[in-house]
């Protein structure tokens, strides 16, 4: 857990070890990590926040959203309005999925009260930055993160609070800070505003990003086949059937075999081998390495193993199981809270990192991407059932990461909001560019033309809908 992180990986040890791993994987090249690096050469203007306020809307779901055996009945979209001393005002957004952010906190409170705890954490952060001057959003996050985390421990009465609780409560603030930072400094695009030290990690401009939908455990294999027929070729498929470990294993064996029989022989022009890749997410359900090895043995037996591109979070976070010898690419998601955690997971044999701008902030995501890049570990963007605006915060990173292994020159982006929100079309209308060519995917791809890069996917322009939440409140 975060409060013990310094005992596991000290700051100096983190930097030194990162260099050693980077040297091994990048033929002797090693760049220092995080704040040990030289700061950006940009002449950044000092920014002082003079006013802030929060508001939220409750978005209904098509069906309860399941995570690790529990269900959320709605998602809150929280907005944070910030104004600096120059009079620049912007609204940042966050989608709140408390069951993902901290399952223990979710279980200890009603859904309403749990969501309010996240907003209280955000309000605390807003109080801390009011009147403070800073050069860039990363600087201010580093200044307040520990105090906001301790506040979260207090209001949740949970000493083992997950750092993802705090980070997910800071997304709206972080987004608004980046928007003000860009406008104050005259940066016209996402590329211009990113500090130099992080640019190597996000140096591509892909024309396409693969759209990854979510196939929950309850979705029958036939619907997965239908998605492939519609053009989707890289799908996140939940495994980890409810029940005992034996029941889970047998259920998962039957599920992956049924899926492979239906789509295993289908072809796609978007992968190097022409086959459909499998992306399985276990959400920590496998308690022992031996159990996962039995599933992989079964996958090998039925001729499926070479098509498994990712298995995400197979084990409980605190199990600390080495995964580098399993023969498939294991990805870290919720266990990688911070850049330090990314390094630790790399040391444990993880070969991919799921980034979440919309759940861990852009400021933290840049640090995580940098560590992964310098250690030659590919990244992709995972969803938090984002609204269209938040999808494009994720998309701006997915569009710039090195191509995901096995794909033809493209990034990888999970987006499942269209599968879950009742008012998805209305949420698109709230986007600053609702008719943008990049908003909707076609045949499994987000097509990113020049317009996307010129307008940064619309993320640097505040939504009129969410600005209007504050018109009568100032």
Coordinates of C-alpha atoms in Angstrom, one line a residue:
X1 CA 0.0 0.0 0.0
X2 CA 1.0 3.6 -0.5
X3 CA 1.8 4.4 3.0
X4 CA 4.5 1.7 3.1
X5 CA 5.9 2.5 -0.4
X6 CA 8.9 4.2 0.9
X7 CA 9.9 1.1 2.8
X8 CA 9.6 -1.0 -0.4
X9 CA 11.2 1.3 -3.0
X10 CA 13.0 4.4 -1.7
X11 CA 13.1 7.4 -3.9
X12 CA 16.9 7.1 -4.6
X13 CA 16.6 3.3 -5.0
X14 CA 13.7 3.9 -7.5
X15 CA 15.9 6.2 -9.6
X16 CA 19.0 4.0 -9.5
X17 CA 17.1 0.8 -10.2
X18 CA 15.2 2.4 -13.1
X19 CA 18.5 3.3 -14.7
X20 CA 19.8 -0.2 -14.3
X21 CA 16.7 -1.8 -15.9
X22 CA 16.6 0.9 -18.6
X23 CA 20.2 0.2 -19.4
X24 CA 19.6 -3.5 -19.8
X25 CA 16.6 -3.0 -22.1
X26 CA 17.8 0.1 -24.1
X27 CA 21.3 -1.0 -25.0
X28 CA 23.0 1.1 -22.3
X29 CA 21.0 4.2 -22.6
X30 CA 19.6 5.5 -19.4
X31 CA 17.8 8.7 -18.6
X32 CA 17.1 9.7 -15.0
X33 CA 13.5 9.4 -13.9
X34 CA 10.8 11.6 -12.5
X35 CA 12.0 14.8 -10.7
X36 CA 15.6 13.7 -11.0
X37 CA 15.4 14.8 -14.6
X38 CA 16.2 18.2 -15.8
X39 CA 13.0 20.3 -15.8
X40 CA 11.4 21.5 -19.1
X41 CA 13.2 24.3 -20.8
X42 CA 9.9 26.1 -21.4
X43 CA 9.6 29.5 -19.9
X44 CA 6.5 28.6 -17.9
X45 CA 4.4 31.4 -16.4
X46 CA 3.5 31.2 -12.8
X47 CA -0.1 30.3 -12.3
X48 CA -2.2 31.2 -9.2
X49 CA -5.7 29.7 -8.6
X50 CA -8.0 32.3 -7.1
X51 CA -11.4 30.5 -7.4
X52 CA -12.6 26.9 -7.5
X53 CA -15.9 25.0 -7.2
X54 CA -17.3 21.5 -7.7
X55 CA -20.5 20.1 -9.0
X56 CA -21.6 16.7 -10.3
X57 CA -24.2 14.9 -12.3
X58 CA -25.5 11.4 -11.8
X59 CA -25.5 9.3 -14.9
X60 CA -27.8 6.2 -15.1
X61 CA -26.4 3.0 -16.5
X62 CA -28.0 0.5 -18.9
X63 CA -27.4 -2.2 -16.4
X64 CA -25.5 -2.4 -13.1
X65 CA -21.8 -2.3 -13.7
X66 CA -20.0 -5.3 -12.2
X67 CA -16.5 -5.3 -10.7
X68 CA -15.0 -8.1 -8.6
X69 CA -18.5 -9.4 -7.7
X70 CA -20.0 -6.0 -6.7
X71 CA -22.1 -3.7 -8.7
X72 CA -22.5 0.1 -9.2
X73 CA -25.9 1.3 -10.2
X74 CA -24.8 4.7 -11.6
X75 CA -21.7 6.7 -12.3
X76 CA -21.1 10.3 -11.1
X77 CA -19.5 12.7 -13.5
X78 CA -17.9 15.4 -11.2
X79 CA -16.8 18.7 -12.6
X80 CA -14.2 21.1 -11.1
X81 CA -14.2 24.8 -12.1
X82 CA -10.9 26.6 -11.7
X83 CA -10.1 30.2 -12.4
X84 CA -6.7 31.8 -12.1
X85 CA -5.6 35.4 -11.4
X86 CA -5.5 36.1 -15.1
X87 CA -9.2 35.3 -15.4
X88 CA -8.8 32.1 -17.3
X89 CA -11.5 29.6 -16.4
X90 CA -11.8 25.9 -17.2
X91 CA -13.8 22.9 -16.1
X92 CA -12.2 19.5 -15.6
X93 CA -14.1 16.3 -15.3
X94 CA -13.8 12.9 -13.7
X95 CA -15.9 9.7 -13.8
X96 CA -16.3 8.2 -10.4
X97 CA -16.0 4.4 -10.1
X98 CA -15.4 3.8 -6.4
X99 CA -15.5 0.0 -6.7
X100 CA -12.4 0.2 -8.9
X101 CA -10.8 3.1 -6.9
X102 CA -11.0 1.3 -3.6
X103 CA -13.2 -1.7 -3.1
X104 CA -13.0 -1.7 0.7
X105 CA -14.3 1.9 0.8
X106 CA -17.1 1.0 -1.6
X107 CA -18.2 -1.9 0.5
X108 CA -18.1 0.2 3.7
X109 CA -20.5 2.9 2.4
X110 CA -23.7 3.4 0.5
X111 CA -23.1 4.2 -3.2
X112 CA -24.1 7.8 -2.6
X113 CA -21.9 8.3 0.5
X114 CA -19.0 6.7 -1.2
X115 CA -19.2 9.0 -4.2
X116 CA -19.4 12.0 -1.8
X117 CA -16.1 10.9 -0.2
X118 CA -14.4 11.2 -3.5
X119 CA -15.8 14.7 -3.9
X120 CA -14.7 15.6 -0.4
X121 CA -11.2 14.5 -1.4
X122 CA -11.4 16.7 -4.5
X123 CA -12.6 19.6 -2.4
X124 CA -9.7 19.2 0.0
X125 CA -7.3 19.4 -2.9
X126 CA -9.0 22.5 -4.2
X127 CA -8.6 24.1 -0.8
X128 CA -4.9 23.3 -0.7
X129 CA -4.1 24.9 -4.1
X130 CA -6.2 28.1 -3.6
X131 CA -3.8 31.1 -3.6
X132 CA -0.8 28.9 -4.4
X133 CA 1.5 29.7 -7.3
X134 CA 2.9 26.9 -9.5
X135 CA 4.6 26.4 -12.8
X136 CA 2.9 23.3 -14.1
X137 CA 0.3 20.8 -13.0
X138 CA 2.9 18.1 -12.2
X139 CA 4.6 20.4 -9.7
X140 CA 1.3 21.1 -7.9
X141 CA 0.3 17.4 -7.7
X142 CA 3.7 16.6 -6.2
X143 CA 3.1 19.3 -3.6
X144 CA -0.4 18.2 -2.4
X145 CA -0.6 14.4 -3.1
X146 CA 0.6 13.2 0.3
X147 CA -1.7 15.5 2.2
X148 CA -4.7 14.7 0.1
X149 CA -4.0 11.0 0.6
X150 CA -3.8 11.4 4.4
X151 CA -7.1 13.3 4.3
X152 CA -8.6 10.4 2.4
X153 CA -7.4 8.0 5.0
X154 CA -9.1 10.1 7.6
X155 CA -12.5 10.6 5.9
X156 CA -12.7 6.9 5.0
X157 CA -11.4 5.7 8.3
X158 CA -9.1 3.4 6.3
X159 CA -5.3 3.4 7.0
X160 CA -4.8 1.1 4.0
X161 CA -6.5 3.4 1.6
X162 CA -5.5 2.7 -2.0
X163 CA -3.7 5.5 -3.8
X164 CA -6.1 5.0 -6.7
X165 CA -8.8 6.5 -4.4
X166 CA -6.9 9.7 -4.1
X167 CA -5.7 9.9 -7.7
X168 CA -9.2 9.3 -9.1
X169 CA -10.5 12.1 -6.9
X170 CA -7.9 14.5 -8.5
X171 CA -8.6 13.9 -12.1
X172 CA -11.1 16.8 -12.6
X173 CA -8.6 19.2 -10.8
X174 CA -5.6 17.9 -12.8
X175 CA -7.5 18.3 -16.2
X176 CA -8.5 21.8 -15.4
X177 CA -5.0 22.7 -14.3
X178 CA -3.6 21.4 -17.6
X179 CA -6.2 23.4 -19.6
X180 CA -5.3 26.6 -17.7
X181 CA -1.6 25.9 -18.0
X182 CA -1.9 25.5 -21.8
X183 CA -3.9 28.7 -22.3
X184 CA -1.8 30.8 -19.9
X185 CA 1.4 29.8 -21.7
X186 CA -0.1 30.0 -25.2
X187 CA 0.3 26.3 -26.0
X188 CA -2.1 25.5 -28.8
X189 CA -2.0 21.8 -28.7
X190 CA -1.4 18.8 -26.5
X191 CA 2.0 18.2 -27.9
X192 CA 3.1 21.8 -27.2
X193 CA 2.0 21.7 -23.5
X194 CA 3.7 18.4 -22.6
X195 CA 7.0 19.1 -20.7
X196 CA 10.1 18.0 -22.7
X197 CA 11.2 15.3 -20.3
X198 CA 8.1 13.2 -21.0
X199 CA 8.0 13.6 -24.8
X200 CA 10.0 10.5 -25.7
X201 CA 7.4 8.3 -24.0
X202 CA 4.6 9.7 -26.1
X203 CA 6.5 10.6 -29.3
X204 CA 4.2 8.9 -31.9
X205 CA 1.3 10.4 -33.9
X206 CA -0.7 7.4 -34.9
X207 CA -3.4 7.6 -37.6
X208 CA -5.3 4.8 -35.9
X209 CA -6.0 3.6 -32.4
X210 CA -7.6 0.2 -31.8
X211 CA -11.0 0.5 -30.0
X212 CA -11.2 -2.1 -27.3
X213 CA -14.8 -2.8 -26.0
X214 CA -15.4 -4.6 -22.7
X215 CA -17.0 -8.1 -22.8
X216 CA -18.1 -8.7 -19.2
X217 CA -18.4 -12.3 -17.8
X218 CA -22.2 -12.3 -18.3
X219 CA -21.9 -11.5 -22.0
X220 CA -22.4 -14.8 -24.0
X221 CA -19.7 -15.8 -26.6
X222 CA -22.2 -15.2 -29.4
X223 CA -22.2 -11.5 -28.7
X224 CA -18.4 -11.5 -28.9
X225 CA -18.7 -13.1 -32.3
X226 CA -21.1 -10.3 -33.3
X227 CA -18.6 -7.7 -32.2
X228 CA -15.9 -9.3 -34.3
X229 CA -18.2 -9.3 -37.3
X230 CA -18.8 -5.5 -36.7
X231 CA -15.0 -5.0 -37.0
X232 CA -13.8 -5.1 -33.5
X233 CA -10.7 -7.2 -33.3
X234 CA -9.2 -6.6 -29.9
X235 CA -11.6 -7.1 -27.0
X236 CA -11.2 -7.0 -23.3
X237 CA -12.8 -10.3 -22.1
X238 CA -13.5 -10.8 -18.4
X239 CA -12.4 -14.0 -16.8
X240 CA -12.4 -15.0 -13.1
X241 CA -15.8 -16.7 -12.8
X242 CA -17.5 -16.2 -9.4
X243 CA -17.2 -19.1 -7.0
X244 CA -14.4 -21.2 -5.5
X245 CA -11.0 -21.3 -7.2
X246 CA -11.9 -24.7 -8.7
X247 CA -15.2 -23.5 -10.0
X248 CA -13.5 -20.4 -11.4
X249 CA -10.9 -22.4 -13.2
X250 CA -13.3 -24.8 -14.8
X251 CA -15.7 -22.0 -15.7
X252 CA -12.8 -20.0 -17.3
X253 CA -11.6 -23.0 -19.2
X254 CA -15.0 -23.5 -20.7
X255 CA -15.4 -19.8 -21.5
X256 CA -12.2 -19.3 -23.3
X257 CA -12.6 -22.6 -25.2
X258 CA -16.1 -21.5 -26.4
X259 CA -14.8 -18.1 -27.4
X260 CA -11.8 -19.6 -29.3
X261 CA -14.1 -22.0 -31.2
X262 CA -16.2 -19.1 -32.4
X263 CA -13.6 -16.5 -33.3
X264 CA -10.2 -18.1 -33.1
X265 CA -9.9 -18.7 -36.9
X266 CA -11.3 -15.3 -37.9
X267 CA -8.9 -12.9 -39.7
X268 CA -8.1 -9.2 -39.2
X269 CA -5.9 -6.9 -41.3
X270 CA -4.8 -5.0 -38.2
X271 CA -2.5 -7.5 -36.5
X272 CA 0.9 -8.7 -37.8
X273 CA -0.2 -12.3 -37.9
X274 CA -3.7 -11.7 -39.2
X275 CA -5.3 -13.4 -36.1
X276 CA -7.6 -12.1 -33.5
X277 CA -5.7 -11.3 -30.3
X278 CA -7.2 -12.1 -26.8
X279 CA -7.1 -9.7 -23.9
X280 CA -8.2 -11.3 -20.7
X281 CA -8.8 -9.4 -17.5
X282 CA -9.0 -11.4 -14.3
X283 CA -9.2 -8.5 -11.8
X284 CA -7.0 -10.4 -9.3
X285 CA -9.3 -13.5 -9.0
X286 CA -6.5 -16.0 -9.3
X287 CA -5.1 -16.6 -5.9
X288 CA -2.2 -18.9 -6.9
X289 CA 0.2 -19.0 -9.8
X290 CA -0.5 -22.7 -10.3
X291 CA -4.1 -22.0 -11.0
X292 CA -3.3 -19.6 -13.8
X293 CA -0.8 -22.0 -15.2
X294 CA -3.5 -24.6 -15.5
X295 CA -5.6 -22.2 -17.5
X296 CA -2.7 -21.5 -19.7
X297 CA -2.0 -25.2 -20.2
X298 CA -5.6 -25.5 -21.3
X299 CA -5.2 -22.6 -23.7
X300 CA -2.2 -24.3 -25.2
X301 CA -4.0 -27.6 -25.5
X302 CA -6.8 -26.0 -27.6
X303 CA -4.4 -24.1 -29.8
X304 CA -5.2 -20.7 -28.3
X305 CA -2.0 -19.7 -26.4
X306 CA -0.2 -17.9 -29.2
X307 CA -3.2 -15.6 -29.6
X308 CA -3.2 -14.4 -26.0
X309 CA -1.9 -10.8 -26.2
X310 CA -2.6 -9.7 -22.6
X311 CA -3.7 -11.1 -19.3
X312 CA -4.4 -8.2 -17.0
X313 CA -4.1 -8.4 -13.2
X314 CA -4.4 -12.1 -12.7
X315 CA -3.4 -12.1 -9.0
X316 CA -4.3 -10.1 -5.9
X317 CA -2.2 -7.0 -5.6
X318 CA -0.6 -8.0 -2.3
X319 CA 0.3 -11.5 -3.6
X320 CA 3.6 -10.3 -5.1
X321 CA 3.9 -13.2 -7.5
X322 CA 6.7 -13.1 -10.1
X323 CA 5.0 -13.4 -13.5
X324 CA 7.9 -13.1 -16.0
X325 CA 8.1 -16.9 -16.6
X326 CA 4.4 -17.5 -17.5
X327 CA 5.0 -17.3 -21.2
X328 CA 2.4 -14.7 -21.9
X329 CA 2.3 -10.9 -21.5
X330 CA 1.0 -10.0 -18.0
X331 CA -0.2 -6.4 -17.6
X332 CA -0.6 -4.3 -14.5
X333 CA -3.5 -2.0 -14.0
X334 CA -5.0 -1.2 -10.6
X335 CA -1.8 -2.5 -8.9
X336 CA 0.2 0.2 -10.6
X337 CA -0.9 3.3 -8.7
X338 CA 2.2 5.4 -9.3
X339 CA 5.4 5.5 -11.3
X340 CA 7.2 3.8 -8.4
X341 CA 4.6 0.9 -8.7
X342 CA 5.3 0.7 -12.4
X343 CA 9.0 0.0 -11.7
X344 CA 8.1 -2.6 -9.0
X345 CA 5.8 -4.4 -11.4
X346 CA 8.5 -4.4 -14.1
X347 CA 10.8 -6.0 -11.6
X348 CA 8.1 -8.7 -11.0
X349 CA 8.1 -9.6 -14.6
X350 CA 5.1 -7.6 -15.9
X351 CA 5.4 -6.8 -19.6
X352 CA 2.7 -4.2 -20.1
X353 CA 1.2 -1.3 -18.2
X354 CA -2.4 -0.2 -18.4
X355 CA -2.4 3.6 -18.2
X356 CA -5.5 5.5 -17.1
X357 CA -5.4 9.3 -17.6
X358 CA -9.1 9.4 -16.6
X359 CA -8.5 7.6 -13.4
X360 CA -4.9 8.4 -12.2
X361 CA -4.5 11.9 -13.8
X362 CA -2.5 13.1 -16.7
X363 CA 0.3 14.3 -14.4
X364 CA 0.8 10.8 -12.9
X365 CA 0.2 9.0 -16.2
X366 CA 3.1 10.9 -17.8
X367 CA 5.4 9.7 -15.1
X368 CA 4.2 6.2 -15.4
X369 CA 4.6 6.2 -19.2
X370 CA 8.1 7.6 -18.9
X371 CA 9.2 4.8 -16.6
X372 CA 7.7 2.1 -18.8
X373 CA 9.2 3.7 -21.9
X374 CA 12.7 3.9 -20.5
X375 CA 12.4 0.2 -19.5
X376 CA 11.0 -0.8 -23.0
X377 CA 7.7 -1.9 -21.6
X378 CA 4.6 -1.2 -23.8
X379 CA 1.6 0.6 -22.5
X380 CA -2.0 0.9 -23.5
X381 CA -5.0 2.9 -22.2
X382 CA -7.6 1.2 -20.0
X383 CA -11.1 2.7 -19.4
X384 CA -12.9 3.7 -16.3
X385 CA -16.3 3.8 -18.2
X386 CA -15.3 7.3 -19.3
X387 CA -17.6 9.9 -20.8
X388 CA -16.7 10.9 -24.4
X389 CA -14.7 13.9 -23.2
X390 CA -12.6 11.8 -20.8
X391 CA -12.2 9.1 -23.5
X392 CA -10.3 11.8 -25.4
X393 CA -7.9 12.5 -22.5
X394 CA -7.1 8.8 -22.7
X395 CA -7.0 8.9 -26.5
X396 CA -4.4 11.7 -26.6
X397 CA -2.0 9.4 -24.8
X398 CA -3.0 6.2 -26.7
X399 CA -2.4 8.1 -30.0
X400 CA 1.2 8.8 -29.0
X401 CA 2.5 5.6 -27.4
X402 CA 4.8 3.3 -29.2
X403 CA 2.7 0.7 -31.3
X404 CA 1.4 -2.1 -29.1
X405 CA 3.2 -5.4 -29.9
X406 CA 1.5 -7.4 -32.5
X407 CA -0.5 -4.5 -34.0
X408 CA 0.2 -2.7 -37.2
X409 CA 1.4 0.7 -36.1
X410 CA -1.3 1.7 -33.7
X411 CA -2.1 2.3 -30.1
X412 CA -4.6 0.5 -27.9
X413 CA -7.5 2.1 -26.1
X414 CA -10.3 0.5 -24.1
X415 CA -13.6 2.4 -24.2
X416 CA -16.9 0.9 -23.0
X417 CA -19.0 3.9 -22.2
X418 CA -21.2 3.3 -25.2
X419 CA -22.0 -0.1 -23.7
X420 CA -23.0 1.2 -20.3
X421 CA -24.4 4.7 -20.3
X422 CA -28.1 5.3 -20.9
X423 CA -27.4 8.8 -22.2
X424 CA -24.3 8.1 -24.3
X425 CA -25.5 10.2 -27.3
X426 CA -26.3 13.1 -25.0
X427 CA -22.9 12.7 -23.4
X428 CA -21.4 13.0 -26.8
X429 CA -23.3 16.3 -27.3
X430 CA -21.5 17.7 -24.2
X431 CA -18.2 17.2 -25.9
X432 CA -16.5 20.4 -27.0
X433 CA -16.4 19.0 -30.6
X434 CA -19.3 16.5 -30.7
X435 CA -19.0 16.1 -34.4
X436 CA -15.2 15.5 -34.4
X437 CA -14.1 12.9 -36.9
X438 CA -12.2 11.1 -34.1
X439 CA -15.2 10.7 -31.6
X440 CA -16.7 7.5 -32.9
X441 CA -14.8 4.4 -33.9
X442 CA -15.4 2.6 -37.2
X443 CA -14.9 -1.1 -37.6
X444 CA -12.8 -1.3 -34.5
X445 CA -10.6 1.7 -35.1
X446 CA -10.5 5.3 -34.0
X447 CA -9.4 7.2 -37.1
X448 CA -7.1 10.1 -36.1
X449 CA -6.8 12.6 -38.9
X450 CA -5.0 16.0 -38.7
X451 CA -8.1 17.5 -37.1
X452 CA -7.6 15.4 -34.0
X453 CA -4.0 16.6 -33.4
X454 CA -4.8 20.2 -34.4
X455 CA -7.6 20.3 -31.8
X456 CA -6.0 17.9 -29.3
X457 CA -9.2 15.9 -29.4
X458 CA -11.0 18.8 -27.9
X459 CA -9.6 18.3 -24.4
X460 CA -8.2 21.9 -24.0
X461 CA -11.6 23.5 -24.6
X462 CA -14.1 23.4 -21.8
X463 CA -17.5 21.9 -22.4
X464 CA -20.3 24.5 -22.4
X465 CA -22.6 22.0 -20.7
X466 CA -20.3 21.6 -17.7
X467 CA -19.5 25.3 -17.6
X468 CA -23.2 25.9 -17.3
X469 CA -23.3 23.9 -14.1
X470 CA -21.6 26.8 -12.5
X471 CA -23.2 29.8 -14.2
X472 CA -25.6 30.4 -11.3
X473 CA -23.2 29.3 -8.5
X474 CA -20.5 31.9 -8.5

